[in-house]
Amino acid sequence: MIWTAVLFGFLLDALLGDPEWMPHPVVLMGKAIAAFEKKLRRWFPKTPQEELRAGMVLAICLPLGTLLISGGLCWLFWWIHPVLGLVLQSFWCWQALAMRCLAKESRNVYRCLKNEGLSAGRKAVARIVGRDTAELSEQGVTKAAVETVAENFSDGVLAPMLYMLIGGAPLALTYKAINTMDSMVGYKNDKYLYFGRAAAKLDDIANYLPARIAALLWILAAPLAGGSLKNAWKIWRRDRRNHASPNSAQTESACAGSLGIQLAGPASYFGKLVEKPYIGDAVREVQIEDILRTNRIMVVASILGLLIGLAIHITVVFLLWGPHWIF
C-alpha cells in the first residue's frame, strides 16, 4: 500500500501543487512549535544550560507526537477500511511534497524579472529566501531563486519521498516536523543559539543521507534536462562541503556544476553581511533563464527519485514478505 500512496501523492503534487485554500499540516506544526516554545521558555530558567534542555524537550516531543498522531490516524483509517487508509496516506504524501510549489514560486521570480523588472523580482524572491533582498541585483535575485530550488529539492522533495517510502506518510510528516522546527528555531542568534541547537542537529541528521542522494539524482538528471553531468559531478566532488551546514551545499554544488555557474558567496541576513564560500565556477554569467533550467533538472531528478525509490521499495517488500504484501 505504501508505494501506491507515494505514487498517488507524487501525482497529486505534480498536478495540483499546494492549493492556498487547503489546510496544511506544516502550518499546524508551526503553531504547535510556537506555542510549545512559549511554554517551555516559561517553564525553564533563562540560562544556557536550561535553554539547551528546553530545546531538547521540543526536539523530542514534536517529532514523536507527530509520528504517534499521524500513525494512529493512518492505522484507524486502515482499520475502518483499507481504501480509507490509502486515501489518508495519499493525501498526506501529497502534502509532504513540494515539487510543484518550488517550480511555481521560482517561475514567479522569473516572470517578475522578465516582465515587471528588478523591483518586482526582489519582492517575488523574498517569498522563498531568508536573506535580505532589497539590494540584490538581477543576478543576485536569479542566484537566490536557483539556490532555493536546488537546496529545497532535497528537503522539499527527495527527503520526504525517501521517508514515506520507508515508513509511509507518518514518517514523512515526522520529517516535515523536524524540518519545520529547524526553520523556526534552528538559528545561531542570541534568541536561539541554545534553545534551537537540538532542533538544528536533529535536522542535520535527518537530512544527511537524503541530501547526498538528492545530489546524485541531480547529477544523473542534468544531461536529461540540458545540463552537464560531467561538470555537475566535478563541482559536487569539489564544493559539496562549502557551507556551514553539512547538507546544504550537496545539491547546490551539483546544481552549480550542472549549469556552469557560480552560486553562494557573501549574503546579507537581517542587515548583517555573512561571508560564505562560493560554490561552482563562473564558466559563464548567471542568466534569468537559469531559473527555468534549474526547474527542469529538479523535475527530472524528482521523477528519477520516484521511479528508483518505487523500484527499490517494491523489490525489498517482494523479497522480504512476498508478492501479496505489495498490494
mmCIF file of C-alpha atoms in Angstrom:
data_model
loop_
_atom_site.group_PDB
_atom_site.id
_atom_site.type_symbol
_atom_site.label_atom_id
_atom_site.label_comp_id
_atom_site.label_asym_id
_atom_site.label_seq_id
_atom_site.Cartn_x
_atom_site.Cartn_y
_atom_site.Cartn_z
ATOM 1 C CA MET A 1 0.000 0.000 0.000
ATOM 2 C CA ILE A 2 2.815 2.430 0.774
ATOM 3 C CA TRP A 3 4.134 2.539 -2.773
ATOM 4 C CA THR A 4 0.617 3.261 -4.079
ATOM 5 C CA ALA A 5 0.176 6.142 -1.631
ATOM 6 C CA VAL A 6 3.582 7.560 -2.596
ATOM 7 C CA LEU A 7 2.737 7.377 -6.294
ATOM 8 C CA PHE A 8 -0.680 8.990 -5.816
ATOM 9 C CA GLY A 9 0.827 11.658 -3.579
ATOM 10 C CA PHE A 10 3.503 12.485 -6.134
ATOM 11 C CA LEU A 11 0.978 12.730 -8.959
ATOM 12 C CA LEU A 12 -1.322 14.947 -6.882
ATOM 13 C CA ASP A 13 1.565 17.255 -6.055
ATOM 14 C CA ALA A 14 2.651 17.390 -9.699
ATOM 15 C CA LEU A 15 -0.885 18.203 -10.856
ATOM 16 C CA LEU A 16 -2.240 20.403 -8.069
ATOM 17 C CA GLY A 17 0.699 21.620 -6.021
ATOM 18 C CA ASP A 18 -0.211 23.212 -2.685
ATOM 19 C CA PRO A 19 -3.598 24.984 -3.006
ATOM 20 C CA GLU A 20 -3.792 28.015 -0.721
ATOM 21 C CA TRP A 21 -7.300 27.112 0.465
ATOM 22 C CA MET A 22 -6.254 23.661 1.717
ATOM 23 C CA PRO A 23 -5.236 23.307 5.397
ATOM 24 C CA HIS A 24 -1.619 22.146 5.606
ATOM 25 C CA PRO A 25 -0.030 20.103 8.415
ATOM 26 C CA VAL A 26 3.112 22.269 8.318
ATOM 27 C CA VAL A 27 1.005 25.275 9.357
ATOM 28 C CA LEU A 28 -0.328 23.268 12.307
ATOM 29 C CA MET A 29 3.209 22.181 13.163
ATOM 30 C CA GLY A 30 4.349 25.794 13.100
ATOM 31 C CA LYS A 31 1.602 26.835 15.507
ATOM 32 C CA ALA A 32 2.425 23.915 17.794
ATOM 33 C CA ILE A 33 6.127 24.840 17.795
ATOM 34 C CA ALA A 34 5.383 28.482 18.626
ATOM 35 C CA ALA A 35 3.005 27.553 21.456
ATOM 36 C CA PHE A 36 5.318 24.895 22.872
ATOM 37 C CA GLU A 37 8.317 27.225 22.718
ATOM 38 C CA LYS A 38 6.395 29.870 24.655
ATOM 39 C CA LYS A 39 5.517 27.390 27.400
ATOM 40 C CA LEU A 40 8.999 25.873 27.563
ATOM 41 C CA ARG A 41 10.612 29.274 27.944
ATOM 42 C CA ARG A 42 8.260 29.906 30.875
ATOM 43 C CA TRP A 43 8.955 26.544 32.486
ATOM 44 C CA PHE A 44 12.756 26.540 32.154
ATOM 45 C CA PRO A 45 15.100 29.162 33.662
ATOM 46 C CA LYS A 46 16.797 31.552 31.216
ATOM 47 C CA THR A 47 20.288 30.081 31.389
ATOM 48 C CA PRO A 48 22.237 28.473 28.513
ATOM 49 C CA GLN A 49 22.098 25.008 30.074
ATOM 50 C CA GLU A 50 18.365 25.186 30.761
ATOM 51 C CA GLU A 51 17.665 26.551 27.285
ATOM 52 C CA LEU A 52 19.520 23.580 25.856
ATOM 53 C CA ARG A 53 17.307 21.263 27.904
ATOM 54 C CA ALA A 54 14.154 23.092 26.852
ATOM 55 C CA GLY A 55 15.192 22.809 23.221
ATOM 56 C CA MET A 56 15.809 19.090 23.645
ATOM 57 C CA VAL A 57 12.307 18.652 25.049
ATOM 58 C CA LEU A 58 10.889 20.378 21.962
ATOM 59 C CA ALA A 59 13.118 18.340 19.616
ATOM 60 C CA ILE A 60 11.858 15.097 21.190
ATOM 61 C CA CYS A 61 8.180 15.881 21.744
ATOM 62 C CA LEU A 62 7.241 17.417 18.394
ATOM 63 C CA PRO A 63 8.559 14.660 16.075
ATOM 64 C CA LEU A 64 7.415 11.895 18.438
ATOM 65 C CA GLY A 65 3.978 13.449 18.793
ATOM 66 C CA THR A 66 3.694 13.859 15.030
ATOM 67 C CA LEU A 67 4.624 10.220 14.455
ATOM 68 C CA LEU A 68 2.188 8.902 17.063
ATOM 69 C CA ILE A 69 -0.766 11.048 15.988
ATOM 70 C CA SER A 70 -0.342 10.580 12.223
ATOM 71 C CA GLY A 71 0.489 6.891 12.610
ATOM 72 C CA GLY A 72 -2.512 6.345 14.865
ATOM 73 C CA LEU A 73 -4.864 8.058 12.432
ATOM 74 C CA CYS A 74 -3.486 6.078 9.479
ATOM 75 C CA TRP A 75 -3.962 2.841 11.389
ATOM 76 C CA LEU A 76 -7.505 3.845 12.409
ATOM 77 C CA PHE A 77 -8.492 4.728 8.846
ATOM 78 C CA TRP A 78 -6.992 1.496 7.546
ATOM 79 C CA TRP A 79 -8.817 -0.480 10.271
ATOM 80 C CA ILE A 80 -12.132 1.084 9.237
ATOM 81 C CA HIS A 81 -11.389 0.238 5.593
ATOM 82 C CA PRO A 82 -8.124 -0.208 3.652
ATOM 83 C CA VAL A 83 -9.315 2.243 0.990
ATOM 84 C CA LEU A 84 -9.744 4.943 3.641
ATOM 85 C CA GLY A 85 -6.233 4.212 4.865
ATOM 86 C CA LEU A 86 -4.894 4.566 1.329
ATOM 87 C CA VAL A 87 -6.755 7.838 0.801
ATOM 88 C CA LEU A 88 -5.366 9.367 4.003
ATOM 89 C CA GLN A 89 -1.831 8.187 3.297
ATOM 90 C CA SER A 90 -2.001 9.507 -0.284
ATOM 91 C CA PHE A 91 -3.350 12.850 0.923
ATOM 92 C CA TRP A 92 -0.556 13.305 3.456
ATOM 93 C CA CYS A 93 2.095 12.114 0.982
ATOM 94 C CA TRP A 94 0.804 14.819 -1.361
ATOM 95 C CA GLN A 95 1.074 17.441 1.356
ATOM 96 C CA ALA A 96 4.588 16.350 2.325
ATOM 97 C CA LEU A 97 5.924 17.041 -1.190
ATOM 98 C CA ALA A 98 6.712 20.465 -2.624
ATOM 99 C CA MET A 99 7.926 19.911 -6.197
ATOM 100 C CA ARG A 100 5.217 21.920 -7.947
ATOM 101 C CA CYS A 101 5.307 24.645 -5.302
ATOM 102 C CA LEU A 102 9.068 25.068 -5.756
ATOM 103 C CA ALA A 103 8.682 25.292 -9.515
ATOM 104 C CA LYS A 104 5.751 27.698 -9.259
ATOM 105 C CA GLU A 105 7.414 30.123 -6.840
ATOM 106 C CA SER A 106 10.700 30.200 -8.753
ATOM 107 C CA ARG A 107 8.890 30.665 -12.079
ATOM 108 C CA ASN A 108 7.114 33.610 -10.478
ATOM 109 C CA VAL A 109 10.533 35.153 -9.774
ATOM 110 C CA TYR A 110 11.470 34.562 -13.412
ATOM 111 C CA ARG A 111 8.221 36.099 -14.666
ATOM 112 C CA CYS A 112 8.601 39.165 -12.441
ATOM 113 C CA LEU A 113 12.187 39.760 -13.542
ATOM 114 C CA LYS A 114 11.306 39.242 -17.189
ATOM 115 C CA ASN A 115 8.109 41.270 -17.376
ATOM 116 C CA GLU A 116 7.991 43.658 -14.416
ATOM 117 C CA GLY A 117 11.600 44.475 -13.605
ATOM 118 C CA LEU A 118 14.092 44.135 -10.774
ATOM 119 C CA SER A 119 11.921 45.585 -8.003
ATOM 120 C CA ALA A 120 9.186 43.026 -8.651
ATOM 121 C CA GLY A 121 11.793 40.257 -8.844
ATOM 122 C CA ARG A 122 13.167 41.233 -5.444
ATOM 123 C CA LYS A 123 9.701 41.080 -3.904
ATOM 124 C CA ALA A 124 8.989 37.711 -5.511
ATOM 125 C CA VAL A 125 12.240 36.099 -4.369
ATOM 126 C CA ALA A 126 11.723 37.462 -0.833
ATOM 127 C CA ARG A 127 8.813 34.986 -0.563
ATOM 128 C CA ILE A 128 11.141 31.995 -0.819
ATOM 129 C CA VAL A 129 14.511 33.024 0.682
ATOM 130 C CA GLY A 130 15.680 34.095 4.125
ATOM 131 C CA ARG A 131 18.319 36.592 3.022
ATOM 132 C CA ASP A 132 17.842 40.338 2.554
ATOM 133 C CA THR A 133 16.635 41.050 -0.975
ATOM 134 C CA ALA A 134 16.200 44.849 -1.115
ATOM 135 C CA GLU A 135 19.676 45.452 -2.570
ATOM 136 C CA LEU A 136 20.035 42.372 -4.768
ATOM 137 C CA SER A 137 20.989 42.827 -8.416
ATOM 138 C CA GLU A 138 19.227 40.900 -11.185
ATOM 139 C CA GLN A 139 21.953 38.268 -10.974
ATOM 140 C CA GLY A 140 21.591 38.206 -7.203
ATOM 141 C CA VAL A 141 17.849 37.607 -7.431
ATOM 142 C CA THR A 142 18.398 34.885 -10.013
ATOM 143 C CA LYS A 143 21.074 33.162 -7.942
ATOM 144 C CA ALA A 144 18.855 33.277 -4.847
ATOM 145 C CA ALA A 145 15.998 31.597 -6.741
ATOM 146 C CA VAL A 146 18.295 28.950 -8.255
ATOM 147 C CA GLU A 147 19.907 28.171 -4.886
ATOM 148 C CA THR A 148 16.499 27.858 -3.232
ATOM 149 C CA VAL A 149 15.252 25.352 -5.807
ATOM 150 C CA ALA A 150 18.462 23.315 -5.585
ATOM 151 C CA GLU A 151 18.590 23.254 -1.781
ATOM 152 C CA ASN A 152 14.878 22.635 -1.323
ATOM 153 C CA PHE A 153 14.859 19.811 -3.832
ATOM 154 C CA SER A 154 16.450 17.812 -1.018
ATOM 155 C CA ASP A 155 14.262 18.782 1.941
ATOM 156 C CA GLY A 156 11.106 19.581 -0.027
ATOM 157 C CA VAL A 157 11.013 16.620 -2.409
ATOM 158 C CA LEU A 158 13.638 13.915 -2.037
ATOM 159 C CA ALA A 159 13.811 13.661 1.766
ATOM 160 C CA PRO A 160 10.042 13.372 2.382
ATOM 161 C CA MET A 161 9.800 10.952 -0.541
ATOM 162 C CA LEU A 162 12.551 8.789 0.925
ATOM 163 C CA TYR A 163 10.949 8.738 4.364
ATOM 164 C CA MET A 164 7.481 7.954 3.031
ATOM 165 C CA LEU A 165 8.922 5.035 1.052
ATOM 166 C CA ILE A 166 10.413 3.725 4.305
ATOM 167 C CA GLY A 167 7.579 4.405 6.734
ATOM 168 C CA GLY A 168 4.636 5.845 4.818
ATOM 169 C CA ALA A 169 3.022 9.223 5.394
ATOM 170 C CA PRO A 170 3.581 9.199 9.203
ATOM 171 C CA LEU A 171 7.372 9.057 8.812
ATOM 172 C CA ALA A 172 7.271 11.699 6.060
ATOM 173 C CA LEU A 173 5.252 14.019 8.301
ATOM 174 C CA THR A 174 7.667 13.359 11.160
ATOM 175 C CA TYR A 175 10.474 14.503 8.889
ATOM 176 C CA LYS A 176 8.462 17.618 7.976
ATOM 177 C CA ALA A 177 8.035 18.336 11.686
ATOM 178 C CA ILE A 178 11.807 18.162 12.176
ATOM 179 C CA ASN A 179 12.418 20.363 9.143
ATOM 180 C CA THR A 180 9.797 22.911 10.208
ATOM 181 C CA MET A 181 11.201 23.005 13.716
ATOM 182 C CA ASP A 182 14.675 23.735 12.360
ATOM 183 C CA SER A 183 13.358 26.509 10.098
ATOM 184 C CA MET A 184 11.707 28.182 13.101
ATOM 185 C CA VAL A 185 14.211 27.777 15.926
ATOM 186 C CA GLY A 186 17.421 26.418 14.392
ATOM 187 C CA TYR A 187 19.235 29.759 14.211
ATOM 188 C CA LYS A 188 22.617 30.735 15.633
ATOM 189 C CA ASN A 189 21.457 34.079 17.007
ATOM 190 C CA ASP A 190 21.051 35.349 20.557
ATOM 191 C CA LYS A 191 17.497 34.035 20.874
ATOM 192 C CA TYR A 192 18.025 30.505 19.552
ATOM 193 C CA LEU A 193 21.735 29.756 19.970
ATOM 194 C CA TYR A 194 20.999 27.310 22.807
ATOM 195 C CA PHE A 195 17.262 26.694 22.544
ATOM 196 C CA GLY A 196 17.433 25.755 18.865
ATOM 197 C CA ARG A 197 20.604 23.685 18.927
ATOM 198 C CA ALA A 198 18.913 20.288 19.371
ATOM 199 C CA ALA A 199 16.443 21.021 16.575
ATOM 200 C CA ALA A 200 19.267 22.071 14.230
ATOM 201 C CA LYS A 201 21.313 18.956 14.990
ATOM 202 C CA LEU A 202 18.303 16.689 14.538
ATOM 203 C CA ASP A 203 17.597 18.310 11.158
ATOM 204 C CA ASP A 204 21.218 17.771 10.112
ATOM 205 C CA ILE A 205 20.919 14.087 10.978
ATOM 206 C CA ALA A 206 17.540 13.656 9.252
ATOM 207 C CA ASN A 207 18.855 15.294 6.072
ATOM 208 C CA TYR A 208 22.310 13.726 5.968
ATOM 209 C CA LEU A 209 21.526 10.774 3.690
ATOM 210 C CA PRO A 210 18.702 12.407 1.676
ATOM 211 C CA ALA A 211 20.902 15.397 0.776
ATOM 212 C CA ARG A 212 23.568 13.151 -0.707
ATOM 213 C CA ILE A 213 21.077 11.014 -2.604
ATOM 214 C CA ALA A 214 19.455 14.215 -3.896
ATOM 215 C CA ALA A 215 22.805 15.470 -5.183
ATOM 216 C CA LEU A 216 23.474 12.206 -7.028
ATOM 217 C CA LEU A 217 19.996 12.287 -8.559
ATOM 218 C CA TRP A 218 20.582 15.894 -9.645
ATOM 219 C CA ILE A 219 23.806 14.835 -11.356
ATOM 220 C CA LEU A 220 22.031 11.963 -13.145
ATOM 221 C CA ALA A 221 19.188 14.247 -14.213
ATOM 222 C CA ALA A 222 21.434 17.036 -15.520
ATOM 223 C CA PRO A 223 22.073 15.690 -19.063
ATOM 224 C CA LEU A 224 18.396 14.744 -19.428
ATOM 225 C CA ALA A 225 17.384 18.381 -18.875
ATOM 226 C CA GLY A 226 20.089 20.294 -20.726
ATOM 227 C CA GLY A 227 22.805 20.346 -18.052
ATOM 228 C CA SER A 228 26.263 18.823 -17.780
ATOM 229 C CA LEU A 229 26.681 15.537 -15.926
ATOM 230 C CA LYS A 230 30.486 15.690 -16.060
ATOM 231 C CA ASN A 231 30.750 19.193 -14.616
ATOM 232 C CA ALA A 232 27.987 18.541 -12.061
ATOM 233 C CA TRP A 233 29.966 15.554 -10.769
ATOM 234 C CA LYS A 234 33.213 17.551 -10.752
ATOM 235 C CA ILE A 235 31.833 20.539 -8.819
ATOM 236 C CA TRP A 236 29.867 18.329 -6.417
ATOM 237 C CA ARG A 237 33.019 16.387 -5.560
ATOM 238 C CA ARG A 238 34.946 19.612 -5.011
ATOM 239 C CA ASP A 239 32.440 22.006 -3.400
ATOM 240 C CA ARG A 240 29.886 19.814 -1.611
ATOM 241 C CA ARG A 241 31.289 20.881 1.773
ATOM 242 C CA ASN A 242 31.382 24.638 1.035
ATOM 243 C CA HIS A 243 28.681 25.504 3.544
ATOM 244 C CA ALA A 244 28.337 25.781 7.314
ATOM 245 C CA SER A 245 25.601 23.140 7.110
ATOM 246 C CA PRO A 246 26.797 19.599 6.322
ATOM 247 C CA ASN A 247 23.918 19.199 3.861
ATOM 248 C CA SER A 248 23.073 22.474 2.099
ATOM 249 C CA ALA A 249 25.982 22.535 -0.378
ATOM 250 C CA GLN A 250 25.297 18.999 -1.597
ATOM 251 C CA THR A 251 22.583 19.890 -4.104
ATOM 252 C CA GLU A 252 23.781 23.478 -4.599
ATOM 253 C CA SER A 253 27.163 22.241 -5.808
ATOM 254 C CA ALA A 254 25.558 19.723 -8.164
ATOM 255 C CA CYS A 255 23.299 22.496 -9.478
ATOM 256 C CA ALA A 256 26.129 24.982 -9.976
ATOM 257 C CA GLY A 257 28.162 22.389 -11.838
ATOM 258 C CA SER A 258 25.280 21.235 -13.999
ATOM 259 C CA LEU A 259 24.620 24.815 -15.169
ATOM 260 C CA GLY A 260 28.233 26.010 -15.322
ATOM 261 C CA ILE A 261 27.617 28.956 -12.983
ATOM 262 C CA GLN A 262 28.826 30.149 -9.600
ATOM 263 C CA LEU A 263 26.454 30.186 -6.636
ATOM 264 C CA ALA A 264 26.570 31.145 -2.929
ATOM 265 C CA GLY A 265 29.173 33.641 -1.736
ATOM 266 C CA PRO A 266 28.599 36.555 0.700
ATOM 267 C CA ALA A 267 24.956 37.359 1.509
ATOM 268 C CA SER A 268 23.116 39.724 3.838
ATOM 269 C CA TYR A 269 20.805 38.371 6.569
ATOM 270 C CA PHE A 270 18.826 40.729 8.809
ATOM 271 C CA GLY A 271 21.124 43.596 7.840
ATOM 272 C CA LYS A 272 24.341 41.684 8.568
ATOM 273 C CA LEU A 273 26.740 40.576 5.820
ATOM 274 C CA VAL A 274 27.626 36.894 6.156
ATOM 275 C CA GLU A 275 30.761 35.692 4.406
ATOM 276 C CA LYS A 276 30.149 32.337 2.716
ATOM 277 C CA PRO A 277 32.382 30.449 0.268
ATOM 278 C CA TYR A 278 31.467 30.338 -3.395
ATOM 279 C CA ILE A 279 30.150 27.155 -4.972
ATOM 280 C CA GLY A 280 30.962 26.317 -8.585
ATOM 281 C CA ASP A 281 32.977 28.076 -11.281
ATOM 282 C CA ALA A 282 31.849 31.174 -13.163
ATOM 283 C CA VAL A 283 32.126 29.483 -16.550
ATOM 284 C CA ARG A 284 29.518 31.979 -17.748
ATOM 285 C CA GLU A 285 27.370 34.779 -16.369
ATOM 286 C CA VAL A 286 24.222 33.893 -14.449
ATOM 287 C CA GLN A 287 21.113 34.446 -16.606
ATOM 288 C CA ILE A 288 17.473 34.611 -15.540
ATOM 289 C CA GLU A 289 16.807 31.608 -17.806
ATOM 290 C CA ASP A 290 18.877 29.598 -15.309
ATOM 291 C CA ILE A 291 15.784 29.605 -13.093
ATOM 292 C CA LEU A 292 13.891 27.642 -15.740
ATOM 293 C CA ARG A 293 16.873 25.367 -16.382
ATOM 294 C CA THR A 294 17.103 24.610 -12.668
ATOM 295 C CA ASN A 295 13.395 23.790 -12.549
ATOM 296 C CA ARG A 296 13.713 21.354 -15.439
ATOM 297 C CA ILE A 297 16.570 19.481 -13.759
ATOM 298 C CA MET A 298 14.694 19.488 -10.444
ATOM 299 C CA VAL A 299 11.589 17.945 -12.023
ATOM 300 C CA VAL A 300 13.586 15.276 -13.875
ATOM 301 C CA ALA A 301 15.545 14.465 -10.697
ATOM 302 C CA SER A 302 12.250 14.171 -8.790
ATOM 303 C CA ILE A 303 10.855 11.721 -11.338
ATOM 304 C CA LEU A 304 14.079 9.699 -11.280
ATOM 305 C CA GLY A 305 13.944 9.629 -7.491
ATOM 306 C CA LEU A 306 10.338 8.414 -7.574
ATOM 307 C CA LEU A 307 10.989 5.652 -10.115
ATOM 308 C CA ILE A 308 14.170 4.393 -8.457
ATOM 309 C CA GLY A 309 12.618 4.628 -4.992
ATOM 310 C CA LEU A 310 9.489 2.724 -6.005
ATOM 311 C CA ALA A 311 11.565 0.040 -7.721
ATOM 312 C CA ILE A 312 13.725 -0.482 -4.612
ATOM 313 C CA HIS A 313 10.713 -0.403 -2.258
ATOM 314 C CA ILE A 314 8.707 -2.949 -4.268
ATOM 315 C CA THR A 315 11.745 -5.227 -4.670
ATOM 316 C CA VAL A 316 12.501 -5.176 -0.931
ATOM 317 C CA VAL A 317 8.863 -5.852 0.015
ATOM 318 C CA PHE A 318 8.676 -8.700 -2.517
ATOM 319 C CA LEU A 319 11.873 -10.330 -1.240
ATOM 320 C CA LEU A 320 11.005 -9.966 2.448
ATOM 321 C CA TRP A 321 7.280 -10.692 2.556
ATOM 322 C CA GLY A 322 6.177 -11.947 -0.845
ATOM 323 C CA PRO A 323 4.040 -10.506 -3.650
ATOM 324 C CA HIS A 324 0.773 -10.274 -1.686
ATOM 325 C CA TRP A 325 2.300 -7.595 0.584
ATOM 326 C CA ILE A 326 2.987 -5.302 -2.383
ATOM 327 C CA PHE A 327 -0.713 -4.647 -2.818
#
